[in-house]
């Protein structure tokens, strides 16, 4: 039985994505517009995979909770009196009322607003008046329904699938790759929420390449030229790589400087020259800087609309200093984010056209292909994981407009150098 997207895409459409990157075509445009595709993704991906919904610090004390919206389900993440984080469906076991509507807060117990059933912080039913004489009614069988919760590097992950492979196993290779970064101990200094008029995959694709940086992000491209860096081999549901800072910059900020912030503890010299960008399937974008970490959570609202939660995490010891000010990093990325949203919205609009057929990947877009492969493999649902190998032959090469393998270089009229 296929777990794929059934007849939403034809086999040839998916096969064209699953070719090697220099032969592949992009996702079918319906992937960005068809409500049936988003329904499938919500059910099969967001409704089953591990999703980052926040940070452990969002529920730091016993009783602190926050709500998350996962695949149409309202989920409560709460820390118990035993200091454990748990996730529950926000649904009363009596007549099914939602229990909490405030986004975040602190509770001693859950109390349903309808008939006042109460549950303790571990989800056990505590009090349900006038139920003593019921036949076959076990309070212990009427607790809040739990969802799975795991923490990884200080992030809170939730999965609605009881059988999902442990998140720390899925992301072990990534944890290894970024082991020197003390991500778990960082704390949030700023958060900005955006609403973007583009499909959530358009935003993940945009994050996965810097082909657009010279034109779209002149400020960013001055700090990390778009063609300096490397991408990682990946053994799991993540993809990414790093970019190299120019000599007179030492982080991503309005002027390329750290404004007195020391590097994160534990980093080595080479880490201080790099920005590492990672897509953690499906919707966490993780950007590691010498002195801070930035994250984006990308949540689909509609085929053509997404909510993006962008957060900036710093070393708490640095945040405690009176002169601490993350403004230079936050405004740099806020500007960059908005530059990105604009082109994402343009792509969303353009791919609606009947004239658009799936385009080809430039050699700078191997990580876009890596993300699209994660989608295409899952649409196909045939159990095959398409291997991808990052391209290392693209850096610092002369851009060319057309290169046909049949035309020998230097002789072929097909090779056209761009100044
Ligand atoms: S629906 Fe919750 S107590 Fe009745
Ligand atoms: Fe960008």
Short mmCIF file of C-alpha atoms and ligand atoms in Angstrom, two decimals:
data_model
loop_
_atom_site.label_atom_id
_atom_site.label_comp_id
_atom_site.label_asym_id
_atom_site.label_seq_id
_atom_site.Cartn_x
_atom_site.Cartn_y
_atom_site.Cartn_z
CA UNK A 1 0.00 0.00 0.00
CA UNK A 2 1.44 3.33 -1.01
CA UNK A 3 1.71 5.99 1.65
CA UNK A 4 2.16 8.61 -1.03
CA UNK A 5 0.05 11.35 -2.46
CA UNK A 6 -1.99 8.92 -4.57
CA UNK A 7 -2.98 10.51 -7.82
CA UNK A 8 -2.08 14.10 -6.91
CA UNK A 9 1.01 13.86 -9.09
CA UNK A 10 1.79 11.59 -12.02
CA UNK A 11 4.75 9.22 -11.88
CA UNK A 12 6.61 11.07 -14.68
CA UNK A 13 6.16 14.42 -12.90
CA UNK A 14 7.83 13.04 -9.78
CA UNK A 15 10.46 11.13 -11.76
CA UNK A 16 11.61 14.40 -13.35
CA UNK A 17 12.28 15.86 -9.88
CA UNK A 18 14.08 12.70 -8.75
CA UNK A 19 16.75 12.81 -11.45
CA UNK A 20 20.30 13.98 -10.67
CA UNK A 21 20.24 17.74 -10.13
CA UNK A 22 21.76 18.62 -13.51
CA UNK A 23 18.94 16.74 -15.23
CA UNK A 24 16.09 17.37 -12.84
CA UNK A 25 13.10 19.68 -13.12
CA UNK A 26 11.41 21.42 -10.21
CA UNK A 27 8.24 20.43 -8.38
CA UNK A 28 5.03 20.57 -10.41
CA UNK A 29 3.45 24.01 -9.88
CA UNK A 30 0.31 22.39 -8.39
CA UNK A 31 2.48 21.58 -5.37
CA UNK A 32 2.28 25.29 -4.49
CA UNK A 33 -1.40 25.92 -5.25
CA UNK A 34 -3.62 22.86 -5.03
CA UNK A 35 -5.55 22.65 -1.73
CA UNK A 36 -5.55 18.85 -2.11
CA UNK A 37 -1.75 18.87 -2.03
CA UNK A 38 -1.73 20.92 1.18
CA UNK A 39 -4.34 18.56 2.67
CA UNK A 40 -2.03 15.66 1.90
CA UNK A 41 0.99 17.44 3.38
CA UNK A 42 -0.92 18.36 6.53
CA UNK A 43 -2.14 14.80 7.01
CA UNK A 44 0.94 12.85 5.96
CA UNK A 45 3.77 15.21 6.97
CA UNK A 46 2.68 17.79 9.52
CA UNK A 47 0.30 15.26 11.06
CA UNK A 48 3.03 12.63 11.49
CA UNK A 49 6.57 13.99 11.37
CA UNK A 50 8.40 15.64 14.25
CA UNK A 51 7.74 19.37 14.23
CA UNK A 52 9.56 22.04 16.17
CA UNK A 53 6.94 24.03 18.09
CA UNK A 54 9.14 26.09 20.39
CA UNK A 55 11.96 26.08 22.89
CA UNK A 56 12.14 24.45 26.31
CA UNK A 57 12.35 27.92 27.84
CA UNK A 58 8.80 28.61 26.58
CA UNK A 59 7.58 26.39 29.42
CA UNK A 60 10.43 26.73 31.89
CA UNK A 61 8.51 26.46 35.20
CA UNK A 62 6.07 23.84 36.40
CA UNK A 63 2.64 24.75 35.08
CA UNK A 64 3.90 26.95 32.25
CA UNK A 65 2.39 26.05 28.91
CA UNK A 66 2.04 27.25 25.33
CA UNK A 67 -0.29 26.27 22.51
CA UNK A 68 0.86 24.98 19.14
CA UNK A 69 -1.21 24.40 16.04
CA UNK A 70 -0.08 21.21 14.32
CA UNK A 71 -1.86 19.86 11.25
CA UNK A 72 -5.11 21.49 12.33
CA UNK A 73 -4.84 20.19 15.90
CA UNK A 74 -4.48 22.48 18.89
CA UNK A 75 -1.74 21.05 21.08
CA UNK A 76 -0.87 22.14 24.63
CA UNK A 77 2.78 21.87 25.65
CA UNK A 78 3.10 22.08 29.42
CA UNK A 79 5.73 21.43 32.09
CA UNK A 80 4.55 19.20 34.92
CA UNK A 81 5.24 19.40 38.65
CA UNK A 82 7.79 16.65 37.98
CA UNK A 83 9.62 19.09 35.63
CA UNK A 84 8.72 16.96 32.59
CA UNK A 85 7.43 18.57 29.42
CA UNK A 86 4.32 16.92 27.98
CA UNK A 87 2.09 17.54 24.98
CA UNK A 88 -1.69 17.04 25.03
CA UNK A 89 -4.46 17.49 22.52
CA UNK A 90 -6.40 20.56 23.64
CA UNK A 91 -9.65 18.61 23.87
CA UNK A 92 -11.79 17.81 26.90
CA UNK A 93 -12.72 14.13 27.27
CA UNK A 94 -16.31 15.02 28.19
CA UNK A 95 -18.12 16.83 25.37
CA UNK A 96 -14.95 17.73 23.54
CA UNK A 97 -14.62 21.41 24.31
CA UNK A 98 -11.25 23.05 23.78
CA UNK A 99 -9.75 23.65 27.19
CA UNK A 100 -7.22 26.46 26.78
CA UNK A 101 -7.53 29.35 24.38
CA UNK A 102 -4.84 31.67 25.73
CA UNK A 103 -1.62 31.28 23.72
CA UNK A 104 0.55 30.86 26.79
CA UNK A 105 0.34 31.08 30.53
CA UNK A 106 0.78 29.23 33.79
CA UNK A 107 -1.71 26.76 35.27
CA UNK A 108 -2.09 24.83 38.50
CA UNK A 109 -4.38 22.37 36.71
CA UNK A 110 -6.46 22.28 33.53
CA UNK A 111 -10.08 23.23 33.96
CA UNK A 112 -12.47 22.85 31.08
CA UNK A 113 -14.48 26.08 30.59
CA UNK A 114 -17.66 24.13 29.74
CA UNK A 115 -18.59 21.80 32.66
CA UNK A 116 -15.46 22.33 34.70
CA UNK A 117 -13.85 18.90 34.51
CA UNK A 118 -10.34 19.27 35.83
CA UNK A 119 -7.14 17.49 34.86
CA UNK A 120 -3.77 17.60 36.56
CA UNK A 121 -0.64 18.76 34.73
CA UNK A 122 0.14 15.15 33.78
CA UNK A 123 -3.25 15.01 32.04
CA UNK A 124 -5.04 12.79 34.58
CA UNK A 125 -8.72 13.49 35.13
CA UNK A 126 -9.04 14.88 38.67
CA UNK A 127 -12.62 15.97 39.05
CA UNK A 128 -15.76 15.34 37.00
CA UNK A 129 -18.83 16.12 39.03
CA UNK A 130 -21.88 13.85 38.95
CA UNK A 131 -20.02 10.98 37.32
CA UNK A 132 -19.56 8.80 40.44
CA UNK A 133 -22.45 6.48 39.68
CA UNK A 134 -21.65 5.98 36.01
CA UNK A 135 -21.27 2.41 34.86
CA UNK A 136 -17.94 1.56 33.26
CA UNK A 137 -16.50 5.03 33.72
CA UNK A 138 -12.90 5.01 34.79
CA UNK A 139 -11.41 8.45 35.54
CA UNK A 140 -7.99 6.97 34.84
CA UNK A 141 -9.13 6.17 31.28
CA UNK A 142 -10.41 9.68 30.72
CA UNK A 143 -7.29 11.76 30.97
CA UNK A 144 -6.17 14.20 28.29
CA UNK A 145 -4.90 12.48 25.16
CA UNK A 146 -1.13 12.82 24.90
CA UNK A 147 0.91 13.58 21.81
CA UNK A 148 4.56 12.63 21.59
CA UNK A 149 7.08 15.21 22.70
CA UNK A 150 10.86 15.20 22.53
CA UNK A 151 13.46 17.84 23.11
CA UNK A 152 16.50 18.23 20.88
CA UNK A 153 19.15 20.96 21.37
CA UNK A 154 16.68 22.91 23.51
CA UNK A 155 13.93 22.75 20.86
CA UNK A 156 10.56 21.18 21.66
CA UNK A 157 9.43 18.73 18.99
CA UNK A 158 5.95 17.24 18.81
CA UNK A 159 4.73 14.33 16.69
CA UNK A 160 1.14 13.18 16.31
CA UNK A 161 2.37 9.76 15.13
CA UNK A 162 2.86 7.16 17.84
CA UNK A 163 5.22 5.26 15.56
CA UNK A 164 7.50 8.09 14.47
CA UNK A 165 11.18 7.20 14.77
CA UNK A 166 12.79 9.06 17.71
CA UNK A 167 13.78 12.57 16.68
CA UNK A 168 17.26 12.21 18.18
CA UNK A 169 17.85 9.18 15.92
CA UNK A 170 16.58 10.96 12.81
CA UNK A 171 18.76 14.00 13.50
CA UNK A 172 21.82 12.23 14.96
CA UNK A 173 23.94 13.01 11.89
CA UNK A 174 22.97 16.66 12.06
CA UNK A 175 23.67 16.87 15.80
CA UNK A 176 27.09 15.46 15.06
CA UNK A 177 27.70 17.95 12.26
CA UNK A 178 26.95 20.96 14.50
CA UNK A 179 28.12 19.50 17.82
CA UNK A 180 30.39 22.42 18.70
CA UNK A 181 27.48 24.90 18.76
CA UNK A 182 25.96 25.11 22.27
CA UNK A 183 22.44 25.40 20.85
CA UNK A 184 20.69 23.79 23.83
CA UNK A 185 21.96 26.40 26.28
CA UNK A 186 20.98 29.46 24.22
CA UNK A 187 18.03 31.67 25.08
CA UNK A 188 15.73 33.79 22.97
CA UNK A 189 16.38 37.51 22.78
CA UNK A 190 13.87 38.42 20.05
CA UNK A 191 10.98 36.96 18.09
CA UNK A 192 9.25 38.35 15.01
CA UNK A 193 6.17 36.73 13.43
CA UNK A 194 5.53 37.22 9.74
CA UNK A 195 2.68 36.30 7.46
CA UNK A 196 3.91 35.58 3.94
CA UNK A 197 1.78 35.25 0.82
CA UNK A 198 3.55 32.13 -0.37
CA UNK A 199 3.39 28.37 0.00
CA UNK A 200 5.50 27.04 2.87
CA UNK A 201 7.72 25.08 0.44
CA UNK A 202 8.48 28.23 -1.53
CA UNK A 203 9.95 29.65 1.68
CA UNK A 204 12.02 26.52 2.40
CA UNK A 205 13.32 26.53 -1.19
CA UNK A 206 14.20 30.21 -0.97
CA UNK A 207 16.19 29.55 2.23
CA UNK A 208 18.09 26.72 0.54
CA UNK A 209 20.04 28.77 -1.98
CA UNK A 210 22.01 31.99 -2.27
CA UNK A 211 21.71 32.15 -6.05
CA UNK A 212 19.33 35.06 -5.43
CA UNK A 213 21.59 36.86 -2.97
CA UNK A 214 23.52 39.24 -5.24
CA UNK A 215 20.32 40.79 -6.58
CA UNK A 216 17.89 40.36 -3.67
CA UNK A 217 20.23 40.80 -0.69
CA UNK A 218 23.05 43.23 -1.57
CA UNK A 219 23.70 43.79 2.17
CA UNK A 220 23.98 40.06 2.89
CA UNK A 221 26.03 39.39 -0.20
CA UNK A 222 28.65 41.90 0.97
CA UNK A 223 29.20 39.86 4.16
CA UNK A 224 28.96 36.36 2.67
CA UNK A 225 29.41 36.37 -1.11
CA UNK A 226 26.90 33.96 -2.60
CA UNK A 227 29.47 31.65 -4.15
CA UNK A 228 31.68 30.95 -1.12
CA UNK A 229 30.88 27.90 0.98
CA UNK A 230 30.09 24.22 0.91
CA UNK A 231 27.09 21.98 1.39
CA UNK A 232 26.88 18.94 3.64
CA UNK A 233 26.32 15.31 2.81
CA UNK A 234 23.22 14.31 4.74
CA UNK A 235 22.07 10.97 6.07
CA UNK A 236 18.70 12.07 7.36
CA UNK A 237 15.76 14.44 6.96
CA UNK A 238 17.83 17.61 6.83
CA UNK A 239 19.96 19.46 4.30
CA UNK A 240 22.20 22.46 4.27
CA UNK A 241 25.69 23.86 4.24
CA UNK A 242 27.77 26.82 5.24
CA UNK A 243 28.82 30.13 3.76
CA UNK A 244 32.07 31.96 4.36
CA UNK A 245 32.30 35.44 5.86
CA UNK A 246 34.54 38.00 4.14
CA UNK A 247 37.71 38.92 6.03
CA UNK A 248 36.40 42.15 7.55
CA UNK A 249 33.12 40.72 8.79
CA UNK A 250 32.64 38.51 11.83
CA UNK A 251 28.91 37.87 11.90
CA UNK A 252 25.69 38.67 10.06
CA UNK A 253 24.60 42.08 11.34
CA UNK A 254 23.97 45.51 9.89
CA UNK A 255 27.70 46.24 9.68
CA UNK A 256 29.11 42.70 9.82
CA UNK A 257 30.38 43.10 13.39
CA UNK A 258 29.42 41.48 16.67
CA UNK A 259 29.09 44.69 18.69
CA UNK A 260 31.07 43.36 21.62
CA UNK A 261 29.44 39.93 21.70
CA UNK A 262 32.02 37.17 22.09
CA UNK A 263 31.76 34.03 19.96
CA UNK A 264 29.58 31.25 21.33
CA UNK A 265 31.51 29.10 23.81
CA UNK A 266 33.11 26.00 22.30
CA UNK A 267 33.46 27.20 18.72
CA UNK A 268 36.70 26.73 16.82
CA UNK A 269 38.44 29.19 14.51
CA UNK A 270 36.80 27.84 11.37
CA UNK A 271 33.33 28.23 12.93
CA UNK A 272 34.04 31.93 13.42
CA UNK A 273 34.36 32.40 9.67
CA UNK A 274 31.13 30.61 8.77
CA UNK A 275 27.37 30.87 8.78
CA UNK A 276 25.70 27.45 8.65
CA UNK A 277 22.20 27.12 7.17
CA UNK A 278 20.09 24.00 7.72
CA UNK A 279 16.62 22.89 6.74
CA UNK A 280 15.33 20.39 9.29
CA UNK A 281 12.46 18.55 7.61
CA UNK A 282 9.87 19.76 7.15
CA UNK A 283 9.68 23.29 8.49
CA UNK A 284 12.53 24.32 10.81
CA UNK A 285 15.22 26.54 9.33
CA UNK A 286 18.27 26.70 11.57
CA UNK A 287 20.99 29.32 10.99
CA UNK A 288 24.16 29.13 13.08
CA UNK A 289 26.29 32.24 13.45
CA UNK A 290 29.54 32.77 15.37
CA UNK A 291 27.66 34.60 18.16
CA UNK A 292 24.00 33.60 17.83
CA UNK A 293 21.51 31.20 16.32
CA UNK A 294 18.49 32.22 14.28
CA UNK A 295 15.53 29.95 13.63
CA UNK A 296 12.50 30.12 11.40
CA UNK A 297 9.45 27.92 11.90
CA UNK A 298 7.39 27.87 8.71
CA UNK A 299 3.71 26.93 9.12
CA UNK A 300 1.27 26.55 6.25
CA UNK A 301 -1.95 28.55 6.68
CA UNK A 302 -3.27 27.99 3.15
CA UNK A 303 -1.69 26.85 -0.13
CA UNK A 304 -0.63 30.45 -0.75
CA UNK A 305 -0.10 31.70 2.79
CA UNK A 306 2.33 30.85 5.56
CA UNK A 307 3.15 32.00 9.04
CA UNK A 308 6.84 32.35 9.81
CA UNK A 309 8.12 32.60 13.38
CA UNK A 310 11.66 33.97 13.42
CA UNK A 311 13.68 33.86 16.63
CA UNK A 312 17.16 34.96 17.64
CA UNK A 313 18.95 32.94 20.34
CA UNK A 314 22.00 34.12 22.26
CA UNK A 315 24.26 32.97 25.06
CA UNK A 316 22.38 33.81 28.31
CA UNK A 317 25.62 34.99 29.95
CA UNK A 318 26.02 37.57 27.17
CA UNK A 319 22.34 38.53 27.35
CA UNK A 320 22.76 39.24 31.07
CA UNK A 321 25.32 41.97 30.39
CA UNK A 322 23.85 45.48 30.65
CA UNK A 323 25.19 46.55 27.25
CA UNK A 324 23.68 43.54 25.42
CA UNK A 325 21.74 44.62 22.34
CA UNK A 326 20.79 42.16 19.60
CA UNK A 327 19.35 44.96 17.44
CA UNK A 328 22.12 44.86 14.83
CA UNK A 329 21.56 41.16 14.15
CA UNK A 330 17.77 41.38 14.34
CA UNK A 331 17.42 44.32 11.97
CA UNK A 332 19.86 42.80 9.50
CA UNK A 333 17.80 39.61 9.30
CA UNK A 334 14.46 41.38 9.46
CA UNK A 335 15.47 43.30 6.35
CA UNK A 336 16.75 40.09 4.71
CA UNK A 337 13.55 38.24 5.65
CA UNK A 338 11.40 40.91 4.05
CA UNK A 339 13.53 40.87 0.91
CA UNK A 340 12.95 37.10 0.78
CA UNK A 341 9.20 37.31 1.40
CA UNK A 342 8.87 39.65 -1.55
CA UNK A 343 10.46 37.24 -4.04
CA UNK A 344 8.63 34.29 -2.47
CA UNK A 345 5.35 36.12 -3.09
CA UNK A 346 6.41 36.84 -6.67
CA UNK A 347 7.17 33.13 -7.22
CA UNK A 348 3.82 32.21 -5.68
CA UNK A 349 2.03 34.56 -8.06
CA UNK A 350 4.02 33.55 -11.14
CA UNK A 351 3.70 29.81 -10.68
CA UNK A 352 -0.10 30.14 -10.84
CA UNK A 353 0.22 30.99 -14.50
CA UNK A 354 -0.86 28.42 -17.08
CA UNK A 355 2.36 29.33 -18.87
CA UNK A 356 4.60 28.04 -16.09
CA UNK A 357 6.07 24.56 -16.39
CA UNK A 358 8.63 23.22 -13.89
CA UNK A 359 11.96 25.03 -14.35
CA UNK A 360 15.49 23.69 -14.16
CA UNK A 361 17.84 23.94 -11.18
CA UNK A 362 20.92 26.09 -11.62
CA UNK A 363 24.11 24.60 -10.27
CA UNK A 364 23.75 26.92 -7.26
CA UNK A 365 20.49 25.22 -6.25
CA UNK A 366 21.55 21.72 -5.25
CA UNK A 367 20.09 22.24 -1.77
CA UNK A 368 16.77 23.39 -3.27
CA UNK A 369 16.83 20.10 -5.11
CA UNK A 370 17.66 18.31 -1.85
CA UNK A 371 14.53 19.82 -0.25
CA UNK A 372 12.38 19.11 -3.30
CA UNK A 373 13.61 15.49 -3.25
CA UNK A 374 12.42 15.13 0.33
CA UNK A 375 9.01 16.29 -0.92
CA UNK A 376 8.99 14.23 -4.12
CA UNK A 377 10.04 11.02 -2.34
CA UNK A 378 7.19 11.51 0.10
CA UNK A 379 4.66 12.38 -2.60
CA UNK A 380 5.69 9.18 -4.39
CA UNK A 381 5.48 7.14 -1.18
CA UNK A 382 7.32 4.22 -2.79
CA UNK A 383 9.80 3.87 0.06
CA UNK A 384 12.70 5.11 -2.07
CA UNK A 385 14.95 7.78 -0.65
CA UNK A 386 16.62 9.57 -3.53
CA UNK A 387 20.29 10.12 -2.75
CA UNK A 388 21.66 13.52 -3.39
CA UNK A 389 25.26 14.58 -3.43
CA UNK A 390 26.14 18.22 -2.91
CA UNK A 391 27.85 19.80 -5.88
CA UNK A 392 31.34 21.05 -5.20
CA UNK A 393 32.12 22.10 -8.75
CA UNK A 394 29.99 25.21 -8.74
CA UNK A 395 31.95 27.52 -6.51
CA UNK A 396 33.92 30.36 -8.05
CA UNK A 397 33.21 29.26 -11.58
CA UNK A 398 32.37 31.68 -14.34
CA UNK A 399 28.61 31.89 -14.68
CA UNK A 400 27.39 30.86 -18.05
CA UNK A 401 24.03 31.02 -19.68
CA UNK A 402 23.97 27.73 -21.55
CA UNK A 403 26.32 24.83 -21.26
CA UNK A 404 25.40 21.84 -23.34
CA UNK A 405 27.44 18.78 -22.60
CA UNK A 406 27.65 18.10 -26.33
CA UNK A 407 29.40 21.38 -27.05
CA UNK A 408 33.10 21.33 -26.19
CA UNK A 409 34.12 24.33 -24.12
CA UNK A 410 35.82 27.14 -25.94
CA UNK A 411 34.47 26.14 -29.33
CA UNK A 412 30.80 25.92 -28.70
CA UNK A 413 28.65 28.85 -29.54
CA UNK A 414 26.46 27.62 -26.70
CA UNK A 415 28.90 28.84 -24.06
CA UNK A 416 28.25 32.44 -23.27
CA UNK A 417 30.24 34.17 -20.54
CA UNK A 418 28.56 36.77 -18.43
CA UNK A 419 30.83 39.55 -17.18
S1 LIG B 1 -16.80 19.58 27.63
FE1 LIG B 1 -15.30 19.76 29.12
S2 LIG B 1 -16.33 19.53 30.96
FE2 LIG B 1 -17.84 19.27 29.48
FE1 LIG B 2 17.21 35.10 0.71
#
